[in-house]
Amino acid sequence: MFIFLSTSLNGVVVAQEKQLLIKDADNKFPIADALIQYDHGTSHVHSGSDGSFKFNSKSFPDTLIINHKGYEEVKWAITSEEDRNETIFLQHNPLQIAEVAVNHSSFLSAITKVDLNKFPVNSAQDLLRKVPGLFIAQHAGGGKAEQLFLRGFDADHGTDVSVNVDGMPVNIVSHAHGQGYSDLHFVIPETVNNIDFGKGAYYMDRGDFNTAGYVDFQTYDKLKNSLVKLEGGSFNTKRILGMFNILNDVTGRKGAYVAAEYNYSDGPFAIKQNFNKINIFGKYNQWITVNDYFNIQFSTFNSSWNASGQIPERAVDEGIIDRWGSIDPTEGGSTSRTNFQMNYKHIISPSDQIDAMVWYSKYDFNLYSDFTFYLKDKDHGDEIQQTDGRNIYGTEVKYTKDISVSNGDLKLISGIGFRNDDINTLQLNHVYHRDLLLDKISDVTGTETNLHAFSGLIWKTGKWTINPALRVDHFIFNMHNLLDVEQLPSGQSSEAIRISPKLNFSYSTSDDVMWFLKTGMGFHSNDIRVVIQNIGDKTLPYSISGDFGVRLHPFKSLIITPTLWYMSLQQEFVYVGDDAVVEPSGKSRRYGADLGIRFQPLQNFYLNADFNYSHARFIEAEKGEDYIPLAPVITSTGSVNWDFLTGFSLGMQYRYLGSRPAIEDNSIRTKAYFVNDLMLSYNRQKWGANLQVNNLFNVKWNEAQFATETQLRNEQTSVTDLTYTAGNPFGVKMGVYYKF
C-alpha cells in the first residue's frame, strides 16, 4: 500500500509540470509510447500512458520529430519555454503492413485492422471470419448464433471462446441451448472499428470461456460521416442501414452517433426462412476534462426466423427430400437483446490511470429444433422448445501504472469486477409444431455470480518482455428446480473458485523479429444444472496451454507468424441443453500449428492467409475410440485485394475446412469444403457501390455437420449417419451507399 501511495503521489507531481501532450486527432485519446526526437535529433524520449512527455532542451529553437506506427510523422517547432504547454494531434495513416510493429503489444489488433480496411464486412458472420484461425458454421436459419471452431475445438456456440463487444461479455452462461452461447447479431458490422483477439488462455483480463481464445469487437467512438446504405440480392435478401453523426463539436472533445439496420432474407431453402432482424445502436463520448473521459452506449436488436434444420444424408440420397428440403418444417425461433454500457477513464498522472466499465443486458431467447425426428415420439415427433429469459449486469475496474526501474520499464495492471445473471426462465420442452406443449423436460430459475480479480506485471528490459500474472475467479450458483416439488423453497446452491496463473515471455532480436513463449491456465464454467446436480464435480474445468512462435517482418511488405501450441483440458463437454443430460467426456489433449501470412507487395495489392492444423484426442479412452467429434483438423482462410483505377477495388476470399471425425471411433467423417466469395466495389468521396458474389463457383458443400442417431417416420429402426445443413449456393448481393 505504501508503494502504491508513494508512486501515485509522485505521478501527481509530474503531472503538474509544464509538458507537451500527444493525442489522436480523431478521438482525442492520449497516444502512449510515441517516439519524440529532440536536441536537433541527437536525443529522444517516449510519451507516457497519458500522452505526455518531458525533455531537456538546453537551447532554442528546436524541432521535435514525433513518430508512432499508424500515424503521420509530425515536425513540431519550439521557440521558447511557453511552447511546451501545448497538445500535438497526430493524424492516422491508412494502415499498411509496413506500419505494423511485430514487437508492439497491439500487433494482433493491428493485423486485423489491416484486414478490415482491405476487405470490409457487412454481416455478423463476416466479423467472426476476420479472426485468424476462427471458423464458423450456421445451421438454424440465420438467426441462431454461429457454431465456432478454433484450435481443435468444436466450441459449439462459445463454450471455449470468450466473445466480447467493447469489453462487454457476449457469452451467456447456463444458456438454454448451450453453455457460453454467443450471439453477435446485435452488432452492426459497419460500427466495428477493430477486432482484438488472442489464442490460448494467456491474458489476465480474460476469464470464463477463455480456453481456445478470446475475441473483442471494438466499435467506433465517432463517425467522420453520416451514411445511408441499401442492399439487395438473391433469395429476396434486403438490407437497409443508416448511420447518423448527431454530435461532433469542433474541438473534438465530444461526439455522438446512432446507427440502425433492417435485414430480411428468405434464404435458399424450400421453407422460407423469413429471417427478420432489426438493430439499433447509439454511442456518446466526451472528454470531461483533459484527464477524464466518459462514454455511454446503447444497443438493441430483435430477430425471428424459420429453419430447415439438420437433415439426414440418407434422406437426400433416397430422394425423400432434396438438399434444400426439411424433415420438420416448423423449426426456427426468435431472440432479442438490449444492452446499456458506460465507460469511464481517469488519467491520474503520466504513469497512472483508472478504467471503469459497468453494463447491463436484458436477454430473451426462444428456439424450436428437431434433431432426431421420430426417434423418441413415434406419433408427434421429437421437436423441442428451448426458452431463456434473464437480466445480466456487471462491472470491472482496472488500474494501470507505469514504473521506471534501472534496468527497464514496468507496467502494473490490476483489476476487479463481477458479473451476475438473474435467470427468470430456463426451459426445455417437448412440443408439437411449436403450438402444442407435450411435456416439460426441464424448468428452472436461478442466479449465477462471478467475482474476479487479476494482477500482473509487464517488465521490459533490454530485448526481453516478461509478463507474469494471476487471475482468481469465484462463482456462486443458485438454482430452483420448478419441477421438483420436494425441493427447499430457497432452492440449492454451490460455490467454486478457479485460480489461473499466466507467464509469458518475448524476445526481440531486432525490430523485425520477435520470439515468444506463452503459458497459462484458463477455464470454462459449467452449466448451473450440472453444478447443482453434481456438486463439487468439475464445476470449472480448467485448461493448461502453451504457445511457442515467432513474428517475422523480413521486409516491409511481408509479415509471417508461425506458432506451435499445446493444450490439455480437464473436461471436454458440459450440459447438453438439447437433451437435458450431462455428457462429461473426460480429459483431452490438443496440439497443433498455426501459420499467418500478410503480404503487401504494392500499396494497392494485399494478400493474407491463415493455415491451421490441430490434433485432438481424449486421453482416457482406448486408441481408436479417442477421437473428439467435430474437432477441426485442417482449416485455412485467406483473401486477396486489388485497388485499381480510381476508386475500384476487387477482392476474393476463400475458406477451407478439411474432413474431420464426426464420432469417437472415426467411422463417420464430415465432408471437406472449399468456398470462394468475390467482391467488387467502387468508392467515391460521397458515394459508392458494391457487388458481392457468394460461393462464386457454386460448389455443393455442407456448412454444419453432425453424426446423429435419427429415425424418419416410415423407418422401423433408427440410423446413425451424417446430418447436415446445406451451405448457401451461388448468390449475388448488390449495394449502394451515400455519405453526408
PDB file of N, CA and C in Angstrom, residues 290-370:
ATOM      1  N   VAL A 290      -9.252  17.320 -19.412  1.00  0.00           N
ATOM      2  CA  VAL A 290      -8.107  16.774 -20.143  1.00  0.00           C
ATOM      3  C   VAL A 290      -7.806  15.348 -19.700  1.00  0.00           C
ATOM      4  N   ASN A 291      -8.150  15.013 -18.463  1.00  0.00           N
ATOM      5  CA  ASN A 291      -7.787  13.711 -17.894  1.00  0.00           C
ATOM      6  C   ASN A 291      -8.974  12.793 -17.632  1.00  0.00           C
ATOM      7  N   ASP A 292     -10.192  13.219 -17.982  1.00  0.00           N
ATOM      8  CA  ASP A 292     -11.376  12.419 -17.660  1.00  0.00           C
ATOM      9  C   ASP A 292     -12.223  12.198 -18.903  1.00  0.00           C
ATOM     10  N   TYR A 293     -12.438  10.921 -19.206  1.00  0.00           N
ATOM     11  CA  TYR A 293     -13.197  10.528 -20.395  1.00  0.00           C
ATOM     12  C   TYR A 293     -14.408   9.717 -19.972  1.00  0.00           C
ATOM     13  N   PHE A 294     -15.551   9.987 -20.628  1.00  0.00           N
ATOM     14  CA  PHE A 294     -16.799   9.291 -20.304  1.00  0.00           C
ATOM     15  C   PHE A 294     -17.453   8.825 -21.589  1.00  0.00           C
ATOM     16  N   ASN A 295     -18.014   7.627 -21.534  1.00  0.00           N
ATOM     17  CA  ASN A 295     -18.697   7.053 -22.690  1.00  0.00           C
ATOM     18  C   ASN A 295     -19.945   6.312 -22.232  1.00  0.00           C
ATOM     19  N   ILE A 296     -21.031   6.443 -22.982  1.00  0.00           N
ATOM     20  CA  ILE A 296     -22.240   5.663 -22.733  1.00  0.00           C
ATOM     21  C   ILE A 296     -22.745   5.155 -24.073  1.00  0.00           C
ATOM     22  N   GLN A 297     -23.171   3.905 -24.118  1.00  0.00           N
ATOM     23  CA  GLN A 297     -23.658   3.341 -25.366  1.00  0.00           C
ATOM     24  C   GLN A 297     -24.842   2.413 -25.119  1.00  0.00           C
ATOM     25  N   PHE A 298     -25.658   2.272 -26.151  1.00  0.00           N
ATOM     26  CA  PHE A 298     -26.909   1.518 -26.065  1.00  0.00           C
ATOM     27  C   PHE A 298     -27.071   0.719 -27.346  1.00  0.00           C
ATOM     28  N   SER A 299     -27.561  -0.505 -27.236  1.00  0.00           N
ATOM     29  CA  SER A 299     -27.882  -1.289 -28.427  1.00  0.00           C
ATOM     30  C   SER A 299     -29.074  -2.188 -28.132  1.00  0.00           C
ATOM     31  N   THR A 300     -29.847  -2.452 -29.157  1.00  0.00           N
ATOM     32  CA  THR A 300     -30.968  -3.381 -29.014  1.00  0.00           C
ATOM     33  C   THR A 300     -31.200  -4.055 -30.354  1.00  0.00           C
ATOM     34  N   PHE A 301     -31.598  -5.315 -30.310  1.00  0.00           N
ATOM     35  CA  PHE A 301     -31.939  -6.000 -31.552  1.00  0.00           C
ATOM     36  C   PHE A 301     -33.024  -7.030 -31.287  1.00  0.00           C
ATOM     37  N   ASN A 302     -33.736  -7.356 -32.370  1.00  0.00           N
ATOM     38  CA  ASN A 302     -34.804  -8.346 -32.304  1.00  0.00           C
ATOM     39  C   ASN A 302     -34.806  -9.105 -33.620  1.00  0.00           C
ATOM     40  N   SER A 303     -34.897 -10.413 -33.550  1.00  0.00           N
ATOM     41  CA  SER A 303     -34.904 -11.199 -34.783  1.00  0.00           C
ATOM     42  C   SER A 303     -35.823 -12.402 -34.654  1.00  0.00           C
ATOM     43  N   SER A 304     -36.305 -12.879 -35.792  1.00  0.00           N
ATOM     44  CA  SER A 304     -37.117 -14.100 -35.853  1.00  0.00           C
ATOM     45  C   SER A 304     -36.816 -14.794 -37.171  1.00  0.00           C
ATOM     46  N   TRP A 305     -37.009 -16.112 -37.209  1.00  0.00           N
ATOM     47  CA  TRP A 305     -36.642 -16.867 -38.405  1.00  0.00           C
ATOM     48  C   TRP A 305     -37.262 -18.258 -38.393  1.00  0.00           C
ATOM     49  N   ASN A 306     -37.301 -18.864 -39.570  1.00  0.00           N
ATOM     50  CA  ASN A 306     -37.603 -20.282 -39.739  1.00  0.00           C
ATOM     51  C   ASN A 306     -36.317 -20.990 -40.137  1.00  0.00           C
ATOM     52  N   ALA A 307     -36.240 -22.278 -39.814  1.00  0.00           N
ATOM     53  CA  ALA A 307     -35.014 -23.031 -40.106  1.00  0.00           C
ATOM     54  C   ALA A 307     -35.350 -24.348 -40.782  1.00  0.00           C
ATOM     55  N   SER A 308     -34.487 -24.742 -41.721  1.00  0.00           N
ATOM     56  CA  SER A 308     -34.661 -26.039 -42.379  1.00  0.00           C
ATOM     57  C   SER A 308     -34.126 -27.169 -41.519  1.00  0.00           C
ATOM     58  N   GLY A 309     -33.273 -26.837 -40.559  1.00  0.00           N
ATOM     59  CA  GLY A 309     -32.736 -27.839 -39.648  1.00  0.00           C
ATOM     60  C   GLY A 309     -31.603 -28.642 -40.249  1.00  0.00           C
ATOM     61  N   GLN A 310     -31.193 -29.647 -39.499  1.00  0.00           N
ATOM     62  CA  GLN A 310     -30.140 -30.561 -39.936  1.00  0.00           C
ATOM     63  C   GLN A 310     -30.810 -31.810 -40.510  1.00  0.00           C
ATOM     64  N   ILE A 311     -30.532 -32.091 -41.764  1.00  0.00           N
ATOM     65  CA  ILE A 311     -31.229 -33.187 -42.447  1.00  0.00           C
ATOM     66  C   ILE A 311     -30.306 -34.395 -42.580  1.00  0.00           C
ATOM     67  N   PRO A 312     -30.850 -35.632 -42.447  1.00  0.00           N
ATOM     68  CA  PRO A 312     -30.021 -36.838 -42.587  1.00  0.00           C
ATOM     69  C   PRO A 312     -29.557 -37.012 -44.036  1.00  0.00           C
ATOM     70  N   GLU A 313     -28.323 -37.429 -44.193  1.00  0.00           N
ATOM     71  CA  GLU A 313     -27.761 -37.639 -45.525  1.00  0.00           C
ATOM     72  C   GLU A 313     -28.563 -38.674 -46.310  1.00  0.00           C
ATOM     73  N   ARG A 314     -29.047 -39.699 -45.606  1.00  0.00           N
ATOM     74  CA  ARG A 314     -29.784 -40.773 -46.289  1.00  0.00           C
ATOM     75  C   ARG A 314     -31.123 -40.275 -46.847  1.00  0.00           C
ATOM     76  N   ALA A 315     -31.715 -39.244 -46.192  1.00  0.00           N
ATOM     77  CA  ALA A 315     -32.994 -38.727 -46.680  1.00  0.00           C
ATOM     78  C   ALA A 315     -32.826 -38.082 -48.052  1.00  0.00           C
ATOM     79  N   VAL A 316     -31.673 -37.472 -48.288  1.00  0.00           N
ATOM     80  CA  VAL A 316     -31.394 -36.870 -49.597  1.00  0.00           C
ATOM     81  C   VAL A 316     -31.008 -37.955 -50.593  1.00  0.00           C
ATOM     82  N   ASP A 317     -30.164 -38.898 -50.167  1.00  0.00           N
ATOM     83  CA  ASP A 317     -29.726 -39.972 -51.064  1.00  0.00           C
ATOM     84  C   ASP A 317     -30.906 -40.812 -51.547  1.00  0.00           C
ATOM     85  N   GLU A 318     -31.919 -41.021 -50.694  1.00  0.00           N
ATOM     86  CA  GLU A 318     -33.085 -41.842 -51.043  1.00  0.00           C
ATOM     87  C   GLU A 318     -34.180 -41.041 -51.729  1.00  0.00           C
ATOM     88  N   GLY A 319     -33.961 -39.743 -51.925  1.00  0.00           N
ATOM     89  CA  GLY A 319     -34.932 -38.933 -52.637  1.00  0.00           C
ATOM     90  C   GLY A 319     -36.145 -38.513 -51.822  1.00  0.00           C
ATOM     91  N   ILE A 320     -36.092 -38.681 -50.500  1.00  0.00           N
ATOM     92  CA  ILE A 320     -37.217 -38.263 -49.658  1.00  0.00           C
ATOM     93  C   ILE A 320     -37.353 -36.741 -49.691  1.00  0.00           C
ATOM     94  N   ILE A 321     -36.239 -36.046 -49.611  1.00  0.00           N
ATOM     95  CA  ILE A 321     -36.179 -34.593 -49.762  1.00  0.00           C
ATOM     96  C   ILE A 321     -34.928 -34.270 -50.573  1.00  0.00           C
ATOM     97  N   ASP A 322     -34.818 -33.012 -51.065  1.00  0.00           N
ATOM     98  CA  ASP A 322     -33.564 -32.598 -51.682  1.00  0.00           C
ATOM     99  C   ASP A 322     -32.746 -31.817 -50.656  1.00  0.00           C
ATOM    100  N   ARG A 323     -31.599 -31.302 -51.079  1.00  0.00           N
ATOM    101  CA  ARG A 323     -30.692 -30.617 -50.144  1.00  0.00           C
ATOM    102  C   ARG A 323     -31.337 -29.404 -49.491  1.00  0.00           C
ATOM    103  N   TRP A 324     -32.349 -28.843 -50.117  1.00  0.00           N
ATOM    104  CA  TRP A 324     -32.954 -27.620 -49.612  1.00  0.00           C
ATOM    105  C   TRP A 324     -34.279 -27.894 -48.899  1.00  0.00           C
ATOM    106  N   GLY A 325     -34.577 -29.166 -48.706  1.00  0.00           N
ATOM    107  CA  GLY A 325     -35.803 -29.533 -48.010  1.00  0.00           C
ATOM    108  C   GLY A 325     -35.589 -29.674 -46.514  1.00  0.00           C
ATOM    109  N   SER A 326     -36.653 -30.046 -45.809  1.00  0.00           N
ATOM    110  CA  SER A 326     -36.570 -30.239 -44.359  1.00  0.00           C
ATOM    111  C   SER A 326     -37.477 -31.384 -43.944  1.00  0.00           C
ATOM    112  N   ILE A 327     -37.118 -32.053 -42.855  1.00  0.00           N
ATOM    113  CA  ILE A 327     -37.944 -33.113 -42.295  1.00  0.00           C
ATOM    114  C   ILE A 327     -39.026 -32.514 -41.400  1.00  0.00           C
ATOM    115  N   ASP A 328     -38.662 -31.538 -40.614  1.00  0.00           N
ATOM    116  CA  ASP A 328     -39.616 -30.834 -39.760  1.00  0.00           C
ATOM    117  C   ASP A 328     -39.631 -29.365 -40.190  1.00  0.00           C
ATOM    118  N   PRO A 329     -40.697 -28.929 -40.874  1.00  0.00           N
ATOM    119  CA  PRO A 329     -40.725 -27.559 -41.407  1.00  0.00           C
ATOM    120  C   PRO A 329     -41.078 -26.492 -40.379  1.00  0.00           C
ATOM    121  N   THR A 330     -41.214 -26.866 -39.101  1.00  0.00           N
ATOM    122  CA  THR A 330     -41.630 -25.883 -38.091  1.00  0.00           C
ATOM    123  C   THR A 330     -40.484 -25.438 -37.185  1.00  0.00           C
ATOM    124  N   GLU A 331     -39.251 -25.758 -37.559  1.00  0.00           N
ATOM    125  CA  GLU A 331     -38.115 -25.292 -36.763  1.00  0.00           C
ATOM    126  C   GLU A 331     -37.906 -23.786 -36.963  1.00  0.00           C
ATOM    127  N   GLY A 332     -37.231 -23.165 -36.003  1.00  0.00           N
ATOM    128  CA  GLY A 332     -36.964 -21.734 -36.089  1.00  0.00           C
ATOM    129  C   GLY A 332     -36.927 -21.116 -34.708  1.00  0.00           C
ATOM    130  N   GLY A 333     -37.091 -19.810 -34.639  1.00  0.00           N
ATOM    131  CA  GLY A 333     -37.052 -19.189 -33.319  1.00  0.00           C
ATOM    132  C   GLY A 333     -37.097 -17.683 -33.369  1.00  0.00           C
ATOM    133  N   SER A 334     -36.868 -17.087 -32.217  1.00  0.00           N
ATOM    134  CA  SER A 334     -36.792 -15.627 -32.086  1.00  0.00           C
ATOM    135  C   SER A 334     -35.868 -15.305 -30.924  1.00  0.00           C
ATOM    136  N   THR A 335     -35.249 -14.147 -30.977  1.00  0.00           N
ATOM    137  CA  THR A 335     -34.358 -13.747 -29.891  1.00  0.00           C
ATOM    138  C   THR A 335     -34.239 -12.226 -29.869  1.00  0.00           C
ATOM    139  N   SER A 336     -33.889 -11.698 -28.703  1.00  0.00           N
ATOM    140  CA  SER A 336     -33.681 -10.253 -28.568  1.00  0.00           C
ATOM    141  C   SER A 336     -32.665 -10.011 -27.460  1.00  0.00           C
ATOM    142  N   ARG A 337     -31.949  -8.896 -27.574  1.00  0.00           N
ATOM    143  CA  ARG A 337     -31.009  -8.495 -26.537  1.00  0.00           C
ATOM    144  C   ARG A 337     -30.901  -6.975 -26.549  1.00  0.00           C
ATOM    145  N   THR A 338     -30.983  -6.385 -25.355  1.00  0.00           N
ATOM    146  CA  THR A 338     -30.829  -4.949 -25.176  1.00  0.00           C
ATOM    147  C   THR A 338     -29.688  -4.703 -24.205  1.00  0.00           C
ATOM    148  N   ASN A 339     -28.746  -3.829 -24.580  1.00  0.00           N
ATOM    149  CA  ASN A 339     -27.543  -3.587 -23.783  1.00  0.00           C
ATOM    150  C   ASN A 339     -27.374  -2.101 -23.464  1.00  0.00           C
ATOM    151  N   PHE A 340     -26.958  -1.827 -22.231  1.00  0.00           N
ATOM    152  CA  PHE A 340     -26.506  -0.499 -21.827  1.00  0.00           C
ATOM    153  C   PHE A 340     -25.086  -0.647 -21.284  1.00  0.00           C
ATOM    154  N   GLN A 341     -24.222   0.308 -21.616  1.00  0.00           N
ATOM    155  CA  GLN A 341     -22.838   0.230 -21.153  1.00  0.00           C
ATOM    156  C   GLN A 341     -22.294   1.624 -20.910  1.00  0.00           C
ATOM    157  N   MET A 342     -21.546   1.794 -19.816  1.00  0.00           N
ATOM    158  CA  MET A 342     -20.868   3.051 -19.522  1.00  0.00           C
ATOM    159  C   MET A 342     -19.404   2.770 -19.236  1.00  0.00           C
ATOM    160  N   ASN A 343     -18.537   3.648 -19.739  1.00  0.00           N
ATOM    161  CA  ASN A 343     -17.100   3.544 -19.508  1.00  0.00           C
ATOM    162  C   ASN A 343     -16.576   4.875 -18.989  1.00  0.00           C
ATOM    163  N   TYR A 344     -15.619   4.787 -18.093  1.00  0.00           N
ATOM    164  CA  TYR A 344     -15.013   5.993 -17.539  1.00  0.00           C
ATOM    165  C   TYR A 344     -13.508   5.778 -17.438  1.00  0.00           C
ATOM    166  N   LYS A 345     -12.736   6.773 -17.883  1.00  0.00           N
ATOM    167  CA  LYS A 345     -11.279   6.718 -17.796  1.00  0.00           C
ATOM    168  C   LYS A 345     -10.808   7.959 -17.051  1.00  0.00           C
ATOM    169  N   HIS A 346      -9.947   7.758 -16.056  1.00  0.00           N
ATOM    170  CA  HIS A 346      -9.347   8.882 -15.334  1.00  0.00           C
ATOM    171  C   HIS A 346      -7.835   8.736 -15.372  1.00  0.00           C
ATOM    172  N   ILE A 347      -7.171   9.717 -15.980  1.00  0.00           N
ATOM    173  CA  ILE A 347      -5.713   9.732 -16.037  1.00  0.00           C
ATOM    174  C   ILE A 347      -5.210  10.451 -14.792  1.00  0.00           C
ATOM    175  N   ILE A 348      -4.642   9.695 -13.873  1.00  0.00           N
ATOM    176  CA  ILE A 348      -4.188  10.263 -12.602  1.00  0.00           C
ATOM    177  C   ILE A 348      -2.918  11.075 -12.810  1.00  0.00           C
ATOM    178  N   SER A 349      -2.008  10.541 -13.609  1.00  0.00           N
ATOM    179  CA  SER A 349      -0.711  11.168 -13.833  1.00  0.00           C
ATOM    180  C   SER A 349      -0.146  10.612 -15.128  1.00  0.00           C
ATOM    181  N   PRO A 350       1.037  11.050 -15.554  1.00  0.00           N
ATOM    182  CA  PRO A 350       1.629  10.470 -16.762  1.00  0.00           C
ATOM    183  C   PRO A 350       1.833   8.962 -16.681  1.00  0.00           C
ATOM    184  N   SER A 351       1.813   8.412 -15.479  1.00  0.00           N
ATOM    185  CA  SER A 351       2.090   6.981 -15.332  1.00  0.00           C
ATOM    186  C   SER A 351       0.942   6.191 -14.722  1.00  0.00           C
ATOM    187  N   ASP A 352      -0.159   6.837 -14.338  1.00  0.00           N
ATOM    188  CA  ASP A 352      -1.256   6.149 -13.654  1.00  0.00           C
ATOM    189  C   ASP A 352      -2.586   6.448 -14.335  1.00  0.00           C
ATOM    190  N   GLN A 353      -3.425   5.421 -14.478  1.00  0.00           N
ATOM    191  CA  GLN A 353      -4.777   5.664 -14.945  1.00  0.00           C
ATOM    192  C   GLN A 353      -5.711   4.575 -14.438  1.00  0.00           C
ATOM    193  N   ILE A 354      -6.989   4.930 -14.369  1.00  0.00           N
ATOM    194  CA  ILE A 354      -8.040   4.014 -13.945  1.00  0.00           C
ATOM    195  C   ILE A 354      -9.077   3.925 -15.053  1.00  0.00           C
ATOM    196  N   ASP A 355      -9.492   2.714 -15.394  1.00  0.00           N
ATOM    197  CA  ASP A 355     -10.559   2.481 -16.362  1.00  0.00           C
ATOM    198  C   ASP A 355     -11.676   1.710 -15.662  1.00  0.00           C
ATOM    199  N   ALA A 356     -12.897   2.180 -15.822  1.00  0.00           N
ATOM    200  CA  ALA A 356     -14.040   1.533 -15.182  1.00  0.00           C
ATOM    201  C   ALA A 356     -15.136   1.298 -16.216  1.00  0.00           C
ATOM    202  N   MET A 357     -15.819   0.174 -16.092  1.00  0.00           N
ATOM    203  CA  MET A 357     -16.912  -0.174 -17.001  1.00  0.00           C
ATOM    204  C   MET A 357     -18.057  -0.772 -16.203  1.00  0.00           C
ATOM    205  N   VAL A 358     -19.294  -0.401 -16.563  1.00  0.00           N
ATOM    206  CA  VAL A 358     -20.480  -1.021 -15.994  1.00  0.00           C
ATOM    207  C   VAL A 358     -21.438  -1.303 -17.146  1.00  0.00           C
ATOM    208  N   TRP A 359     -22.134  -2.446 -17.104  1.00  0.00           N
ATOM    209  CA  TRP A 359     -23.002  -2.816 -18.220  1.00  0.00           C
ATOM    210  C   TRP A 359     -24.208  -3.615 -17.735  1.00  0.00           C
ATOM    211  N   TYR A 360     -25.247  -3.592 -18.574  1.00  0.00           N
ATOM    212  CA  TYR A 360     -26.492  -4.313 -18.280  1.00  0.00           C
ATOM    213  C   TYR A 360     -27.067  -4.863 -19.581  1.00  0.00           C
ATOM    214  N   SER A 361     -27.606  -6.085 -19.536  1.00  0.00           N
ATOM    215  CA  SER A 361     -28.258  -6.693 -20.698  1.00  0.00           C
ATOM    216  C   SER A 361     -29.571  -7.342 -20.285  1.00  0.00           C
ATOM    217  N   LYS A 362     -30.580  -7.147 -21.116  1.00  0.00           N
ATOM    218  CA  LYS A 362     -31.841  -7.890 -20.987  1.00  0.00           C
ATOM    219  C   LYS A 362     -31.915  -8.822 -22.180  1.00  0.00           C
ATOM    220  N   TYR A 363     -32.107 -10.106 -21.911  1.00  0.00           N
ATOM    221  CA  TYR A 363     -31.975 -11.115 -22.955  1.00  0.00           C
ATOM    222  C   TYR A 363     -33.177 -12.054 -22.955  1.00  0.00           C
ATOM    223  N   ASP A 364     -33.673 -12.355 -24.172  1.00  0.00           N
ATOM    224  CA  ASP A 364     -34.769 -13.325 -24.344  1.00  0.00           C
ATOM    225  C   ASP A 364     -34.473 -14.194 -25.556  1.00  0.00           C
ATOM    226  N   PHE A 365     -34.852 -15.467 -25.450  1.00  0.00           N
ATOM    227  CA  PHE A 365     -34.484 -16.451 -26.474  1.00  0.00           C
ATOM    228  C   PHE A 365     -35.563 -17.524 -26.528  1.00  0.00           C
ATOM    229  N   ASN A 366     -35.949 -17.901 -27.751  1.00  0.00           N
ATOM    230  CA  ASN A 366     -36.959 -18.943 -27.938  1.00  0.00           C
ATOM    231  C   ASN A 366     -36.609 -19.717 -29.202  1.00  0.00           C
ATOM    232  N   LEU A 367     -36.270 -20.992 -29.064  1.00  0.00           N
ATOM    233  CA  LEU A 367     -35.771 -21.776 -30.190  1.00  0.00           C
ATOM    234  C   LEU A 367     -36.533 -23.092 -30.303  1.00  0.00           C
ATOM    235  N   TYR A 368     -36.955 -23.418 -31.544  1.00  0.00           N
ATOM    236  CA  TYR A 368     -37.611 -24.696 -31.840  1.00  0.00           C
ATOM    237  C   TYR A 368     -36.680 -25.504 -32.734  1.00  0.00           C
ATOM    238  N   SER A 369     -36.351 -26.726 -32.294  1.00  0.00           N
ATOM    239  CA  SER A 369     -35.414 -27.579 -33.025  1.00  0.00           C
ATOM    240  C   SER A 369     -35.930 -29.012 -33.035  1.00  0.00           C
ATOM    241  N   ASP A 370     -35.485 -29.761 -34.055  1.00  0.00           N
ATOM    242  CA  ASP A 370     -35.821 -31.183 -34.140  1.00  0.00           C
ATOM    243  C   ASP A 370     -34.616 -31.902 -34.729  1.00  0.00           C
TER     244      ASP A 370
END
